[in-house]
């Protein structure tokens, strides 16, 4: 597949054909995704291809529980899980929108998560993350940059197999509930839960901001880049 086309058309897919995804296909996807970059080339990722129905349901339940929080934030008009909200503010939003849980329908993606054709839990070895912002007096996010290119490469490599899917992070909010069931040792964190399958629909056209919305020359408030 042409690289430019893949980069411009790889959307988040949550509806899949009822075709299974063989473990051999997952192996091929990972065999390409493993060439992703990471800080110091430490490759601190681990992947669990979760097939066991009970474990899948536990992931689904963790996701659903945190999804209620996500929906409450949307209802309050704030970015879900924004690090700029305090935990008290987030708790207030959830308490104020307790009705969010009832709005989840039986066909919604979080409810169907346990039934997706392939469900990958991507873990990050914290000791391998180059967290260069850890001493800064603001929210720390650089560590994740050593694992998310790999997660994105999974989604891109999946397309060569005719597969598509979505990177999800909502269930990470309930990580403690998943550590024991997936035997994740100390020193590792869950970075993402990736759903994959044969897409139900053609990939849709992506809506993204134009370059002039986010790029400037020389300073944050500089002029737009030339044509
Ligand atoms: C870091 C990250 C976390 C995400 N977490 C979730 C998630 O928990 N659940 C979900 O359904 N989609 C999740 N997504 C998918 C985004 O919602 C999706 O990429 C975005 O809406 C753009 O969708 P599109 O590519 O189809 O236009 C996540 C994407 C990224 C990059």
Short mmCIF file of C-alpha atoms and ligand atoms in Angstrom, two decimals:
data_model
loop_
_atom_site.label_atom_id
_atom_site.label_comp_id
_atom_site.label_asym_id
_atom_site.label_seq_id
_atom_site.Cartn_x
_atom_site.Cartn_y
_atom_site.Cartn_z
CA UNK A 1 0.00 0.00 0.00
CA UNK A 2 1.24 3.46 -0.92
CA UNK A 3 2.64 5.18 2.22
CA UNK A 4 1.00 8.52 1.54
CA UNK A 5 -2.36 6.86 1.03
CA UNK A 6 -1.99 4.79 4.21
CA UNK A 7 -1.08 7.84 6.30
CA UNK A 8 -3.97 9.85 4.93
CA UNK A 9 -6.65 7.18 5.24
CA UNK A 10 -5.99 5.09 8.36
CA UNK A 11 -9.05 5.91 10.44
CA UNK A 12 -10.35 4.59 13.74
CA UNK A 13 -12.44 1.51 12.90
CA UNK A 14 -14.79 0.04 15.51
CA UNK A 15 -17.12 -2.06 13.35
CA UNK A 16 -15.79 -5.38 12.11
CA UNK A 17 -16.91 -8.25 9.92
CA UNK A 18 -17.50 -11.45 11.91
CA UNK A 19 -14.35 -12.97 10.35
CA UNK A 20 -11.70 -14.18 12.76
CA UNK A 21 -8.20 -12.74 12.77
CA UNK A 22 -5.68 -15.55 12.99
CA UNK A 23 -2.77 -15.37 15.37
CA UNK A 24 -0.48 -15.70 12.34
CA UNK A 25 -1.86 -12.39 10.98
CA UNK A 26 -1.20 -10.70 14.32
CA UNK A 27 2.34 -12.08 14.24
CA UNK A 28 2.91 -10.61 10.76
CA UNK A 29 1.49 -7.23 11.87
CA UNK A 30 3.79 -7.17 14.91
CA UNK A 31 6.72 -8.30 12.78
CA UNK A 32 6.34 -5.06 10.80
CA UNK A 33 5.31 -2.80 13.70
CA UNK A 34 8.43 -3.79 15.66
CA UNK A 35 10.45 -1.44 13.45
CA UNK A 36 8.83 1.54 15.18
CA UNK A 37 11.20 4.00 16.86
CA UNK A 38 11.57 4.39 20.63
CA UNK A 39 13.76 6.51 22.88
CA UNK A 40 17.28 5.03 22.81
CA UNK A 41 15.84 2.19 20.69
CA UNK A 42 14.88 0.46 23.96
CA UNK A 43 11.72 -1.07 22.46
CA UNK A 44 10.03 -1.29 25.85
CA UNK A 45 6.80 -2.74 24.56
CA UNK A 46 5.03 -6.00 25.28
CA UNK A 47 1.92 -7.23 23.52
CA UNK A 48 -0.75 -9.57 24.89
CA UNK A 49 -3.07 -10.99 22.22
CA UNK A 50 -6.09 -11.64 24.41
CA UNK A 51 -8.20 -14.56 23.16
CA UNK A 52 -9.58 -15.84 26.45
CA UNK A 53 -13.28 -14.78 26.75
CA UNK A 54 -13.13 -14.18 30.50
CA UNK A 55 -10.12 -11.90 30.22
CA UNK A 56 -11.73 -10.12 27.29
CA UNK A 57 -14.83 -9.48 29.38
CA UNK A 58 -12.69 -8.08 32.18
CA UNK A 59 -11.13 -5.63 29.71
CA UNK A 60 -14.58 -4.74 28.39
CA UNK A 61 -15.89 -4.14 31.92
CA UNK A 62 -12.90 -1.94 32.82
CA UNK A 63 -13.41 0.01 29.62
CA UNK A 64 -17.13 0.42 30.22
CA UNK A 65 -16.62 1.62 33.76
CA UNK A 66 -14.21 4.33 32.63
CA UNK A 67 -16.33 5.06 29.55
CA UNK A 68 -19.05 6.38 31.85
CA UNK A 69 -16.52 8.93 33.07
CA UNK A 70 -15.62 9.78 29.48
CA UNK A 71 -19.28 10.36 28.58
CA UNK A 72 -19.87 12.49 31.69
CA UNK A 73 -17.00 14.75 30.63
CA UNK A 74 -18.46 15.10 27.15
CA UNK A 75 -21.82 16.02 28.66
CA UNK A 76 -20.12 18.65 30.78
CA UNK A 77 -18.45 20.05 27.66
CA UNK A 78 -14.90 19.35 28.84
CA UNK A 79 -12.12 17.21 27.35
CA UNK A 80 -12.40 13.73 28.88
CA UNK A 81 -9.53 12.91 31.24
CA UNK A 82 -7.83 16.25 30.56
CA UNK A 83 -4.73 16.55 32.77
CA UNK A 84 -5.65 20.19 33.32
CA UNK A 85 -8.66 19.14 35.41
CA UNK A 86 -8.05 18.28 39.04
CA UNK A 87 -9.27 14.93 40.35
CA UNK A 88 -11.89 16.86 42.39
CA UNK A 89 -13.15 18.58 39.24
CA UNK A 90 -13.33 15.26 37.41
CA UNK A 91 -15.19 13.63 40.31
CA UNK A 92 -17.67 16.53 40.31
CA UNK A 93 -18.30 16.12 36.59
CA UNK A 94 -18.96 12.41 37.00
CA UNK A 95 -21.27 12.97 39.98
CA UNK A 96 -23.17 15.66 38.10
CA UNK A 97 -23.71 13.43 35.05
CA UNK A 98 -24.50 10.12 36.67
CA UNK A 99 -27.14 9.57 33.98
CA UNK A 100 -24.33 9.00 31.43
CA UNK A 101 -24.26 5.28 32.25
CA UNK A 102 -27.86 4.82 31.14
CA UNK A 103 -27.11 6.38 27.76
CA UNK A 104 -24.86 3.48 26.70
CA UNK A 105 -26.63 1.32 24.15
CA UNK A 106 -26.18 -2.44 23.58
CA UNK A 107 -24.54 -1.85 20.18
CA UNK A 108 -22.08 0.75 21.40
CA UNK A 109 -18.43 -0.11 20.84
CA UNK A 110 -17.47 -0.36 24.54
CA UNK A 111 -20.20 -2.98 25.08
CA UNK A 112 -18.96 -5.00 22.10
CA UNK A 113 -15.28 -4.68 22.94
CA UNK A 114 -14.97 -8.25 24.21
CA UNK A 115 -16.23 -9.57 20.87
CA UNK A 116 -13.86 -7.79 18.49
CA UNK A 117 -11.91 -10.20 16.24
CA UNK A 118 -8.54 -9.32 17.79
CA UNK A 119 -7.83 -7.56 21.06
CA UNK A 120 -4.27 -6.56 21.83
CA UNK A 121 -3.12 -5.13 25.13
CA UNK A 122 0.08 -3.16 24.61
CA UNK A 123 2.18 -2.73 27.73
CA UNK A 124 5.11 -0.41 28.30
CA UNK A 125 8.18 -1.23 30.38
CA UNK A 126 8.44 1.91 32.46
CA UNK A 127 12.18 1.48 32.99
CA UNK A 128 12.67 1.75 29.23
CA UNK A 129 10.72 4.97 28.75
CA UNK A 130 12.87 8.06 28.14
CA UNK A 131 10.73 10.42 30.24
CA UNK A 132 12.71 13.60 29.62
CA UNK A 133 9.97 15.82 31.06
CA UNK A 134 9.71 14.04 34.42
CA UNK A 135 11.23 16.91 36.41
CA UNK A 136 9.15 19.61 34.78
CA UNK A 137 6.42 21.30 36.74
CA UNK A 138 3.67 20.25 34.39
CA UNK A 139 1.88 17.10 33.31
CA UNK A 140 4.39 14.43 32.13
CA UNK A 141 3.77 12.79 28.79
CA UNK A 142 7.09 12.23 27.01
CA UNK A 143 7.49 8.66 28.33
CA UNK A 144 4.55 7.52 26.23
CA UNK A 145 6.32 8.68 23.10
CA UNK A 146 8.53 5.59 23.41
CA UNK A 147 5.58 3.27 22.89
CA UNK A 148 2.83 5.06 20.90
CA UNK A 149 4.73 5.10 17.59
CA UNK A 150 4.75 1.31 17.95
CA UNK A 151 1.00 1.26 18.61
CA UNK A 152 0.40 3.42 15.56
CA UNK A 153 2.64 1.16 13.50
CA UNK A 154 0.42 -1.76 14.49
CA UNK A 155 -2.56 0.05 12.98
CA UNK A 156 -0.64 0.95 9.83
CA UNK A 157 0.85 -2.53 9.41
CA UNK A 158 -2.62 -4.03 9.93
CA UNK A 159 -3.75 -2.46 6.68
CA UNK A 160 -1.37 -4.62 4.68
CA UNK A 161 -3.36 -7.56 6.05
CA UNK A 162 -6.70 -6.00 5.08
CA UNK A 163 -7.27 -5.25 8.75
CA UNK A 164 -8.19 -2.03 10.52
CA UNK A 165 -8.93 -1.03 14.06
CA UNK A 166 -8.60 1.48 16.81
CA UNK A 167 -6.13 2.39 19.51
CA UNK A 168 -7.99 2.79 22.80
CA UNK A 169 -6.83 4.08 26.16
CA UNK A 170 -10.04 4.40 28.18
CA UNK A 171 -9.57 1.06 29.96
CA UNK A 172 -6.16 2.20 31.22
CA UNK A 173 -8.05 4.33 33.73
CA UNK A 174 -8.92 1.01 35.39
CA UNK A 175 -5.47 -0.54 34.98
CA UNK A 176 -5.30 -1.98 38.54
CA UNK A 177 -8.31 -4.17 37.77
CA UNK A 178 -6.51 -5.60 34.72
CA UNK A 179 -3.01 -6.18 36.07
CA UNK A 180 -3.83 -9.35 37.98
CA UNK A 181 -6.06 -10.88 35.35
CA UNK A 182 -3.43 -10.34 32.62
CA UNK A 183 -0.47 -11.14 34.92
CA UNK A 184 1.17 -7.78 34.21
CA UNK A 185 4.18 -7.45 36.53
CA UNK A 186 5.31 -4.37 38.42
CA UNK A 187 7.36 -2.06 36.26
CA UNK A 188 4.96 -2.35 33.34
CA UNK A 189 1.97 -0.19 32.51
CA UNK A 190 -0.81 -0.64 30.00
CA UNK A 191 -0.29 1.82 27.13
CA UNK A 192 -3.24 0.87 24.93
CA UNK A 193 -5.88 -1.68 24.10
CA UNK A 194 -6.03 -2.18 20.34
CA UNK A 195 -9.05 -3.66 18.60
CA UNK A 196 -8.45 -5.12 15.14
CA UNK A 197 -10.52 -6.87 12.52
CA UNK A 198 -11.70 -6.83 8.95
CA UNK A 199 -13.52 -3.49 8.64
CA UNK A 200 -17.26 -3.57 8.15
CA UNK A 201 -17.24 -0.43 6.00
CA UNK A 202 -14.88 1.27 3.58
CA UNK A 203 -12.51 3.52 5.49
CA UNK A 204 -14.00 6.99 5.52
CA UNK A 205 -12.38 10.24 4.55
CA UNK A 206 -10.50 11.68 7.53
CA UNK A 207 -11.36 15.10 8.88
CA UNK A 208 -8.20 16.83 10.06
CA UNK A 209 -7.16 20.43 10.57
CA UNK A 210 -5.19 22.09 7.77
CA UNK A 211 -1.45 22.72 8.22
CA UNK A 212 -2.08 26.45 8.70
CA UNK A 213 -4.02 25.62 11.86
CA UNK A 214 -1.04 24.14 13.66
CA UNK A 215 2.28 25.09 12.05
CA UNK A 216 4.17 28.40 12.17
CA UNK A 217 7.68 29.61 11.36
CA UNK A 218 10.26 30.49 14.04
CA UNK A 219 7.92 30.91 17.02
CA UNK A 220 4.61 29.64 18.32
CA UNK A 221 2.97 32.89 17.23
CA UNK A 222 4.99 33.13 14.00
CA UNK A 223 3.65 33.36 10.46
CA UNK A 224 2.23 30.35 8.65
CA UNK A 225 4.57 28.21 6.57
CA UNK A 226 4.96 29.15 2.95
CA UNK A 227 2.82 27.44 0.31
C1 LIG B 1 -3.91 8.16 22.17
C2 LIG B 1 -5.26 7.77 21.63
C3 LIG B 1 -6.22 7.27 22.50
C4 LIG B 1 -7.46 6.87 22.01
N1 LIG B 1 -8.37 6.30 22.87
C5 LIG B 1 -9.53 5.85 22.38
C6 LIG B 1 -10.44 5.14 23.21
O1 LIG B 1 -10.16 4.90 24.38
N2 LIG B 1 -11.59 4.71 22.68
C7 LIG B 1 -11.90 4.91 21.36
O2 LIG B 1 -12.97 4.49 20.93
N3 LIG B 1 -11.07 5.56 20.54
C8 LIG B 1 -9.89 6.03 21.01
N4 LIG B 1 -9.00 6.64 20.18
C9 LIG B 1 -9.34 6.84 18.76
C10 LIG B 1 -9.65 8.30 18.47
O3 LIG B 1 -10.90 8.61 19.03
C11 LIG B 1 -9.61 8.50 16.96
O4 LIG B 1 -8.29 8.27 16.53
C12 LIG B 1 -10.03 9.90 16.57
O5 LIG B 1 -11.34 10.14 16.96
C13 LIG B 1 -9.90 10.09 15.07
O6 LIG B 1 -10.75 9.17 14.43
P1 LIG B 1 -10.66 8.98 12.84
O7 LIG B 1 -9.25 8.60 12.54
O8 LIG B 1 -11.62 7.87 12.50
O9 LIG B 1 -11.02 10.29 12.23
C14 LIG B 1 -7.76 7.03 20.64
C15 LIG B 1 -6.78 7.53 19.77
C16 LIG B 1 -5.54 7.87 20.25
C17 LIG B 1 -4.49 8.38 19.29
#
